[in-house]
XYZ file of N, CA and C in Angstrom:
264
model
N -16.772 -1.920 27.750
C -16.483 -1.446 26.410
C -15.171 -2.018 25.888
N -14.165 -2.173 26.734
C -12.891 -2.724 26.270
C -13.044 -4.167 25.814
N -13.916 -4.924 26.386
C -14.097 -6.312 25.980
C -14.587 -6.394 24.537
N -15.391 -5.456 24.109
C -15.907 -5.449 22.746
C -14.778 -5.192 21.753
N -13.820 -4.342 22.107
C -12.739 -3.976 21.206
C -11.499 -4.846 21.358
N -11.542 -5.791 22.262
C -10.379 -6.639 22.482
C -10.016 -7.395 21.205
N -8.754 -7.326 20.820
C -8.255 -8.034 19.646
C -8.437 -7.281 18.343
N -9.060 -6.121 18.359
C -9.285 -5.366 17.131
C -7.962 -4.937 16.506
N -6.989 -4.549 17.317
C -5.700 -4.107 16.788
C -4.982 -5.200 16.005
N -5.286 -6.449 16.280
C -4.606 -7.559 15.622
C -5.208 -7.904 14.262
N -6.375 -7.364 13.949
C -7.032 -7.712 12.694
C -6.611 -6.752 11.588
N -6.312 -7.283 10.402
C -5.972 -6.399 9.278
C -7.227 -5.714 8.760
N -7.039 -4.564 8.104
C -8.159 -3.890 7.466
C -8.594 -4.698 6.261
N -9.853 -5.024 6.204
C -10.404 -5.757 5.069
C -11.501 -4.899 4.453
N -11.267 -4.377 3.257
C -12.289 -3.529 2.643
C -13.551 -4.331 2.342
N -14.675 -3.684 2.447
C -15.942 -4.342 2.148
C -16.608 -3.754 0.916
N -15.992 -2.741 0.340
C -16.570 -2.094 -0.828
C -15.461 -1.810 -1.840
N -15.787 -2.034 -3.107
C -14.862 -1.777 -4.199
C -15.594 -0.997 -5.279
N -14.845 -0.276 -6.071
C -15.401 0.433 -7.214
C -14.550 0.083 -8.427
N -15.208 -0.150 -9.554
C -14.506 -0.394 -10.819
C -14.943 0.716 -11.758
N -13.968 1.438 -12.307
C -14.318 2.578 -13.157
C -13.134 2.994 -14.022
N -13.441 3.866 -14.978
C -12.391 4.459 -15.799
C -11.523 5.328 -14.901
N -10.240 5.373 -15.195
C -9.329 6.232 -14.437
C -9.769 7.685 -14.627
N -9.915 8.410 -13.489
C -10.391 9.791 -13.562
C -9.454 10.807 -12.933
N -8.611 10.377 -12.024
C -7.799 11.328 -11.273
C -6.313 10.987 -11.408
N -5.452 11.949 -11.115
C -4.005 11.665 -11.182
C -3.574 10.532 -10.252
N -4.128 10.445 -9.032
C -3.712 9.372 -8.123
C -4.178 8.017 -8.641
N -5.331 7.963 -9.314
C -5.792 6.703 -9.892
C -4.868 6.274 -11.034
N -4.478 7.233 -11.882
C -3.562 6.918 -12.986
C -2.206 6.448 -12.443
N -1.708 7.118 -11.416
C -0.427 6.715 -10.813
C -0.546 5.314 -10.209
N -1.652 5.033 -9.534
C -1.874 3.712 -8.949
C -2.013 2.637 -10.009
N -2.682 2.974 -11.112
C -2.851 2.072 -12.251
C -1.485 1.658 -12.803
N -0.628 2.644 -13.055
C 0.705 2.343 -13.604
C 1.592 1.636 -12.575
N 1.491 2.029 -11.318
C 2.301 1.390 -10.273
C 1.922 -0.083 -10.112
N 0.636 -0.380 -10.137
C 0.195 -1.769 -10.000
C 0.647 -2.596 -11.195
N 0.493 -2.061 -12.398
C 0.965 -2.783 -13.586
C 2.462 -3.035 -13.516
N 3.226 -2.027 -13.086
C 4.686 -2.177 -12.967
C 5.021 -3.258 -11.931
N 4.331 -3.230 -10.793
C 4.577 -4.236 -9.751
C 4.308 -5.649 -10.265
N 3.213 -5.805 -10.987
C 2.836 -7.141 -11.461
C 3.731 -7.601 -12.606
N 3.839 -6.780 -13.658
C 4.550 -7.227 -14.861
C 6.068 -7.149 -14.749
N 6.590 -6.181 -14.006
C 8.048 -6.024 -13.902
C 8.622 -6.736 -12.680
N 8.046 -6.469 -11.520
C 8.595 -7.015 -10.286
C 8.203 -8.479 -10.066
N 6.884 -8.759 -10.091
C 6.422 -10.117 -9.780
C 6.691 -11.105 -10.918
N 6.215 -10.772 -12.111
C 6.312 -11.715 -13.228
C 7.604 -11.576 -14.023
N 8.312 -10.472 -13.863
C 9.559 -10.193 -14.574
C 9.419 -10.339 -16.091
N 8.253 -9.906 -16.606
C 8.012 -9.918 -18.047
C 8.785 -8.780 -18.715
N 8.857 -7.638 -18.023
C 9.589 -6.472 -18.509
C 10.618 -6.081 -17.461
N 11.701 -5.452 -17.897
C 12.777 -5.096 -16.967
C 12.418 -3.916 -16.067
N 12.068 -2.775 -16.650
C 11.859 -1.568 -15.859
C 10.458 -0.994 -15.948
N 9.814 -1.129 -17.101
C 8.509 -0.514 -17.298
C 7.729 -1.330 -18.317
N 6.423 -1.399 -18.143
C 5.588 -2.194 -19.042
C 4.839 -1.340 -20.059
N 5.050 -0.042 -20.048
C 4.315 0.838 -20.958
C 4.762 0.621 -22.401
N 3.784 0.753 -23.312
C 4.072 0.610 -24.738
C 3.180 1.562 -25.526
N 3.210 1.458 -26.844
C 2.450 2.370 -27.712
C 0.942 2.257 -27.487
N 0.473 1.113 -27.075
C -0.963 0.929 -26.832
C -1.449 1.840 -25.707
N -0.589 2.120 -24.747
C -0.983 2.988 -23.636
C -1.427 4.373 -24.108
N -0.920 4.819 -25.248
C -1.290 6.141 -25.763
C -2.745 6.195 -26.215
N -3.314 5.047 -26.594
C -4.688 5.016 -27.083
C -5.632 4.193 -26.216
N -5.089 3.441 -25.283
C -5.906 2.565 -24.438
C -6.693 3.363 -23.399
N -7.789 2.771 -22.958
C -8.595 3.342 -21.886
C -8.243 2.578 -20.613
N -7.655 3.252 -19.616
C -7.305 2.560 -18.366
C -8.518 2.433 -17.443
N -8.667 1.257 -16.863
C -9.749 0.969 -15.928
C -9.119 0.441 -14.649
N -9.644 0.889 -13.513
C -9.122 0.424 -12.228
C -10.223 -0.209 -11.384
N -9.783 -1.032 -10.462
C -10.612 -1.464 -9.344
C -9.934 -0.865 -8.117
N -10.711 -0.218 -7.272
C -10.148 0.407 -6.070
C -10.961 -0.022 -4.865
N -10.275 -0.300 -3.764
C -10.995 -0.565 -2.529
C -11.362 0.787 -1.916
N -12.437 0.791 -1.174
C -12.947 2.044 -0.625
C -12.802 2.081 0.891
N -12.634 3.286 1.380
C -12.646 3.547 2.814
C -13.637 4.680 3.032
N -14.589 4.454 3.889
C -15.643 5.432 4.171
C -16.361 5.838 2.886
N -16.544 4.884 1.976
C -17.272 5.137 0.743
C -16.487 5.802 -0.369
N -15.219 6.089 -0.132
C -14.397 6.767 -1.132
C -13.274 5.845 -1.609
N -13.000 5.814 -2.923
C -11.872 5.006 -3.417
C -10.591 5.411 -2.701
N -9.853 4.394 -2.250
C -8.684 4.658 -1.409
C -7.386 4.112 -1.983
N -7.450 2.949 -2.648
C -6.221 2.315 -3.141
C -6.553 1.475 -4.365
N -5.723 1.566 -5.388
C -5.912 0.781 -6.608
C -5.480 -0.651 -6.339
N -6.406 -1.599 -6.583
C -6.114 -3.008 -6.334
C -6.269 -3.865 -7.596
N -6.679 -3.239 -8.694
C -6.807 -3.935 -9.968
C -6.654 -2.952 -11.105
N -6.113 -3.408 -12.222
C -5.903 -2.519 -13.362
C -5.999 -3.307 -14.657
N -6.624 -2.685 -15.641
C -6.722 -3.275 -16.976
C -6.825 -2.130 -17.976
N -6.445 -2.396 -19.206
C -6.613 -1.388 -20.245
C -7.390 -2.025 -21.384
N -8.204 -1.223 -22.046
C -8.922 -1.708 -23.215
C -8.590 -0.785 -24.384
N -8.586 -1.353 -25.564
C -8.332 -0.566 -26.761
C -8.892 -1.302 -27.968
N -9.055 -0.572 -29.020
C -9.544 -1.143 -30.264
C -8.336 -1.461 -31.148
N -7.991 -2.727 -31.247
C -6.815 -3.144 -32.014
C -6.988 -2.823 -33.502
N -8.211 -2.968 -33.964
C -8.591 -2.600 -35.325
C -10.082 -2.297 -35.271
N -10.613 -1.596 -36.243
C -12.027 -1.222 -36.186
C -12.937 -2.422 -35.894
N -13.710 -2.287 -34.830
C -14.659 -3.327 -34.462
C -14.083 -4.443 -33.611
N -12.781 -4.404 -33.357
C -12.149 -5.472 -32.556
C -11.574 -4.903 -31.283
């Protein structure tokens, strides 16, 4: 049995399932904002401290989350959609 599990500890966890959906829970919303902050503020340095703006008040947040045991576990993608003007 040990031969089958040899080297397993050295492998990183690689999710095999993802879910893309509207933000529904507080942890999803927190993950959505944290990921945006990491990308736009820390990595790209587009904004100094926070990337939130007036559009966030009306935008619909959407996340991609990797799953563990069939349940969303961590936010790995984030986007917002909004209607800039009627029909657009």
